[in-house]
PDB file of C-alpha atoms in Angstrom:
ATOM      1  CA  VAL A   1      -7.129   1.967  -5.672  1.00 49.00           C
ATOM      2  CA  LEU A   2      -7.316   1.633  -2.226  1.00 48.00           C
ATOM      3  CA  ASP A   3      -9.790   3.837  -0.026  1.00 52.00           C
ATOM      4  CA  GLY A   4      -7.478   4.267   3.300  1.00 50.00           C
ATOM      5  CA  ILE A   5      -8.772   7.285   4.443  1.00 54.00           C
ATOM      6  CA  ALA A   6      -6.735   7.333   7.435  1.00 54.00           C
ATOM      7  CA  TYR A   7      -4.348   5.257   6.835  1.00 53.00           C
ATOM      8  CA  ASP A   8      -2.045   7.072   3.681  1.00 60.00           C
ATOM      9  CA  ILE A   9       1.244   8.096   4.353  1.00 61.00           C
ATOM     10  CA  PHE A  10       1.351   8.920   0.375  1.00 63.00           C
ATOM     11  CA  PRO A  11      -1.032   7.592  -2.518  1.00 64.00           C
ATOM     12  CA  ASN A  12       1.095   4.328  -2.800  1.00 78.00           C
ATOM     13  CA  PHE A  13       2.428   3.592   0.861  1.00 78.00           C
ATOM     14  CA  HIS A  14      -0.859   2.617   3.268  1.00 77.00           C
ATOM     15  CA  LEU A  15      -0.954   1.531   7.200  1.00 76.00           C
ATOM     16  CA  TRP A  16      -3.563  -0.754   8.425  1.00 74.00           C
ATOM     17  CA  GLY A  17      -3.413  -1.339  12.132  1.00 67.00           C
ATOM     18  CA  GLY A  18      -6.245  -3.305  14.703  1.00 61.00           C
ATOM     19  CA  PHE A  19      -4.027  -6.360  14.172  1.00 59.00           C
ATOM     20  CA  LYS A  20      -1.232  -7.553  16.791  1.00 63.00           C
ATOM     21  CA  ASP A  21       1.555  -7.225  14.421  1.00 66.00           C
ATOM     22  CA  LYS A  22       0.568  -4.183  12.011  1.00 79.00           C
ATOM     23  CA  ILE A  23       0.197  -4.430   8.578  1.00 84.00           C
ATOM     24  CA  SER A  24       1.484  -2.010   5.449  1.00 84.00           C
ATOM     25  CA  TYR A  25       1.273  -2.403   2.049  1.00 84.00           C
ATOM     26  CA  ARG A  26       3.319  -0.012  -0.990  1.00 86.00           C
ATOM     27  CA  PHE A  27       2.897   0.201  -4.161  1.00 86.00           C
ATOM     28  CA  ARG A  28       5.832   0.673  -6.800  1.00 88.00           C
ATOM     29  CA  PRO A  29       4.949   1.262 -10.641  1.00 87.00           C
ATOM     30  CA  LEU A  30       6.750  -0.676 -13.006  1.00 89.00           C
ATOM     31  CA  SER A  31       4.522   1.181 -15.416  1.00 86.00           C
ATOM     32  CA  HIS A  32       1.368   2.313 -16.394  1.00 78.00           C
ATOM     33  CA  ASN A  33      -0.699  -0.589 -15.820  1.00 77.00           C
ATOM     34  CA  ARG A  34       1.872  -2.457 -13.454  1.00 81.00           C
ATOM     35  CA  THR A  35       2.830  -2.665 -10.127  1.00 84.00           C
ATOM     36  CA  LEU A  36       4.600  -4.044  -7.239  1.00 89.00           C
ATOM     37  CA  MET A  37       2.611  -4.717  -4.261  1.00 88.00           C
ATOM     38  CA  GLU A  38       4.918  -4.960  -1.130  1.00 90.00           C
ATOM     39  CA  VAL A  39       2.853  -6.482   2.283  1.00 89.00           C
ATOM     40  CA  PHE A  40       4.958  -5.907   5.313  1.00 88.00           C
ATOM     41  CA  ILE A  41       4.507  -7.231   8.861  1.00 85.00           C
ATOM     42  CA  PHE A  42       5.804  -5.354  11.841  1.00 82.00           C
ATOM     43  CA  THR A  43       6.571  -6.875  15.192  1.00 79.00           C
ATOM     44  CA  LEU A  44       7.892  -5.010  17.355  1.00 79.00           C
ATOM     45  CA  ALA A  45      11.714  -5.800  18.671  1.00 83.00           C
ATOM     46  CA  PRO A  46      11.311  -6.743  23.134  1.00 86.00           C
ATOM     47  CA  LYS A  47      11.850  -4.282  25.018  1.00 87.00           C
ATOM     48  CA  ASP A  48      14.853  -6.830  27.333  1.00 91.00           C
ATOM     49  CA  GLY A  49      16.815  -9.282  24.745  1.00 87.00           C
ATOM     50  CA  PRO A  50      18.536  -8.865  21.891  1.00 91.00           C
ATOM     51  CA  ARG A  51      16.459  -7.404  18.509  1.00 88.00           C
ATOM     52  CA  PRO A  52      15.259 -10.313  16.022  1.00 85.00           C
ATOM     53  CA  LYS A  53      16.968 -10.895  12.957  1.00 88.00           C
ATOM     54  CA  PRO A  54      15.448  -8.865   9.795  1.00 87.00           C
ATOM     55  CA  ALA A  55      12.685 -11.124   7.773  1.00 85.00           C
ATOM     56  CA  GLN A  56      14.434 -12.246   4.614  1.00 87.00           C
ATOM     57  CA  ILE A  57      11.933 -10.960   1.258  1.00 90.00           C
ATOM     58  CA  ARG A  58       9.929 -13.624  -0.073  1.00 90.00           C
ATOM     59  CA  MET A  59       8.614 -12.555  -3.798  1.00 92.00           C
ATOM     60  CA  LEU A  60       5.803 -14.089  -5.474  1.00 92.00           C
ATOM     61  CA  GLY A  61       5.780 -14.792  -8.992  1.00 89.00           C
ATOM     62  CA  GLU A  62       2.519 -13.446 -10.997  1.00 83.00           C
ATOM     63  CA  ASP A  63       1.344 -17.341 -10.780  1.00 86.00           C
ATOM     64  CA  GLU A  64       1.779 -17.956  -7.059  1.00 91.00           C
ATOM     65  CA  ASN A  65      -1.505 -17.346  -4.778  1.00 93.00           C
ATOM     66  CA  TRP A  66      -0.978 -15.902  -1.434  1.00 92.00           C
ATOM     67  CA  ASN A  67      -2.500 -19.070   0.005  1.00 93.00           C
ATOM     68  CA  GLY A  68       1.098 -20.445  -0.365  1.00 91.00           C
ATOM     69  CA  VAL A  69       2.603 -17.907   2.351  1.00 91.00           C
ATOM     70  CA  PRO A  70       2.323 -19.111   5.720  1.00 90.00           C
ATOM     71  CA  GLU A  71       3.755 -15.951   7.553  1.00 85.00           C
ATOM     72  CA  LEU A  72       1.021 -14.230   6.489  1.00 86.00           C
ATOM     73  CA  GLY A  73      -1.578 -16.728   7.915  1.00 86.00           C
ATOM     74  CA  ALA A  74      -5.032 -15.776   8.387  1.00 87.00           C
ATOM     75  CA  LEU A  75      -4.546 -12.504   5.995  1.00 86.00           C
ATOM     76  CA  ALA A  76      -3.089 -14.656   3.335  1.00 91.00           C
ATOM     77  CA  PRO A  77      -7.084 -15.567   1.802  1.00 92.00           C
ATOM     78  CA  VAL A  78      -7.649 -11.411   1.866  1.00 88.00           C
ATOM     79  CA  TYR A  79      -5.099 -11.154  -0.376  1.00 88.00           C
ATOM     80  CA  ASP A  80      -5.878 -13.563  -2.911  1.00 91.00           C
ATOM     81  CA  GLN A  81      -9.145 -11.809  -3.121  1.00 91.00           C
ATOM     82  CA  ASP A  82      -7.846  -8.411  -3.253  1.00 85.00           C
ATOM     83  CA  TYR A  83      -5.270  -9.695  -6.178  1.00 85.00           C
ATOM     84  CA  GLY A  84      -8.115 -11.240  -7.940  1.00 86.00           C
ATOM     85  CA  ASN A  85      -9.785  -7.800  -7.813  1.00 87.00           C
ATOM     86  CA  MET A  86      -7.124  -5.790  -9.018  1.00 83.00           C
ATOM     87  CA  GLY A  87      -7.675  -6.745 -13.091  1.00 85.00           C
ATOM     88  CA  SER A  88     -10.816  -5.614 -12.702  1.00 88.00           C
ATOM     89  CA  VAL A  89      -9.976  -2.350 -11.239  1.00 82.00           C
ATOM     90  CA  GLN A  90      -7.850  -1.815 -13.655  1.00 81.00           C
ATOM     91  CA  GLU A  91      -9.713  -2.261 -16.798  1.00 86.00           C
ATOM     92  CA  GLY A  92     -12.237   0.073 -15.056  1.00 83.00           C
ATOM     93  CA  LEU A  93      -9.199   2.563 -14.263  1.00 78.00           C
ATOM     94  CA  GLU A  94      -7.722   2.702 -18.215  1.00 81.00           C
ATOM     95  CA  ALA A  95     -12.110   2.607 -19.523  1.00 83.00           C
ATOM     96  CA  LEU A  96     -11.770   6.255 -17.840  1.00 80.00           C
ATOM     97  CA  GLY A  97      -9.992   7.289 -20.731  1.00 77.00           C
ATOM     98  CA  GLU A  98      -9.369  10.899 -20.520  1.00 76.00           C
ATOM     99  CA  GLU A  99     -11.818  11.658 -18.028  1.00 70.00           C
ATOM    100  CA  GLY A 100      -8.905  10.297 -15.137  1.00 66.00           C
ATOM    101  CA  LEU A 101     -10.271   9.721 -11.963  1.00 65.00           C
ATOM    102  CA  HIS A 102     -11.918  11.547  -9.251  1.00 64.00           C
ATOM    103  CA  MET A 103     -11.898  10.355  -5.807  1.00 61.00           C
ATOM    104  CA  SER A 104     -14.403  11.927  -2.708  1.00 66.00           C
ATOM    105  CA  LYS A 105     -13.911  15.765  -2.172  1.00 68.00           C
ATOM    106  CA  TYR A 106     -11.913  14.610   1.149  1.00 68.00           C
ATOM    107  CA  MET A 107      -9.792  12.314  -0.698  1.00 69.00           C
ATOM    108  CA  GLU A 108      -8.770  15.548  -3.396  1.00 73.00           C
ATOM    109  CA  VAL A 109      -8.141  17.800  -0.950  1.00 80.00           C
ATOM    110  CA  ARG A 110      -5.987  15.269   1.451  1.00 78.00           C
ATOM    111  CA  CYS A 111      -3.922  14.705  -2.136  1.00 79.00           C
ATOM    112  CA  ARG A 112      -3.551  18.797  -2.391  1.00 82.00           C
ATOM    113  CA  ASN A 113      -2.774  18.954   1.000  1.00 87.00           C
ATOM    114  CA  LEU A 114       0.264  16.733   0.560  1.00 87.00           C
ATOM    115  CA  HIS A 115       1.196  18.563  -2.998  1.00 89.00           C
ATOM    116  CA  ARG A 116       0.982  22.057  -0.669  1.00 91.00           C
ATOM    117  CA  MET A 117       2.882  20.799   2.212  1.00 92.00           C
ATOM    118  CA  VAL A 118       5.462  19.441   0.046  1.00 92.00           C
ATOM    119  CA  ASP A 119       5.836  22.775  -1.925  1.00 93.00           C
ATOM    120  CA  GLU A 120       6.606  24.549   1.330  1.00 93.00           C
ATOM    121  CA  TYR A 121       9.030  22.119   2.808  1.00 92.00           C
ATOM    122  CA  MET A 122      10.947  22.438  -0.704  1.00 93.00           C
ATOM    123  CA  ARG A 123      11.326  26.409  -0.184  1.00 92.00           C
ATOM    124  CA  ARG A 124      12.609  26.371   3.241  1.00 84.00           C
TER     125      ARG A 124
END
């Protein structure tokens, strides 16, 4: 569960600004209790000159630390910390049982608006 109020495009895609390189997360469910977390780091192509080659995909194993990814630089320990919290967050979500998760009023309004807009675009 991310609290990225102003950065979400969809519930599973999060943009983060404020860094030289732009960062985004995408979560793709593998099952009801497992997900693939993807981290994208975007750098603007130079205005003049050749466009850089596309980045190579780097997949981490379940036991591999983010600190082992030099491309992440100073952000690697942040991802290790976030990843370390995910198990507890999952357990807490499962402990809710049938009650479900209630976000803040603002977050729920945004989710309802997303579905309203999708319905509106589908009617066109």
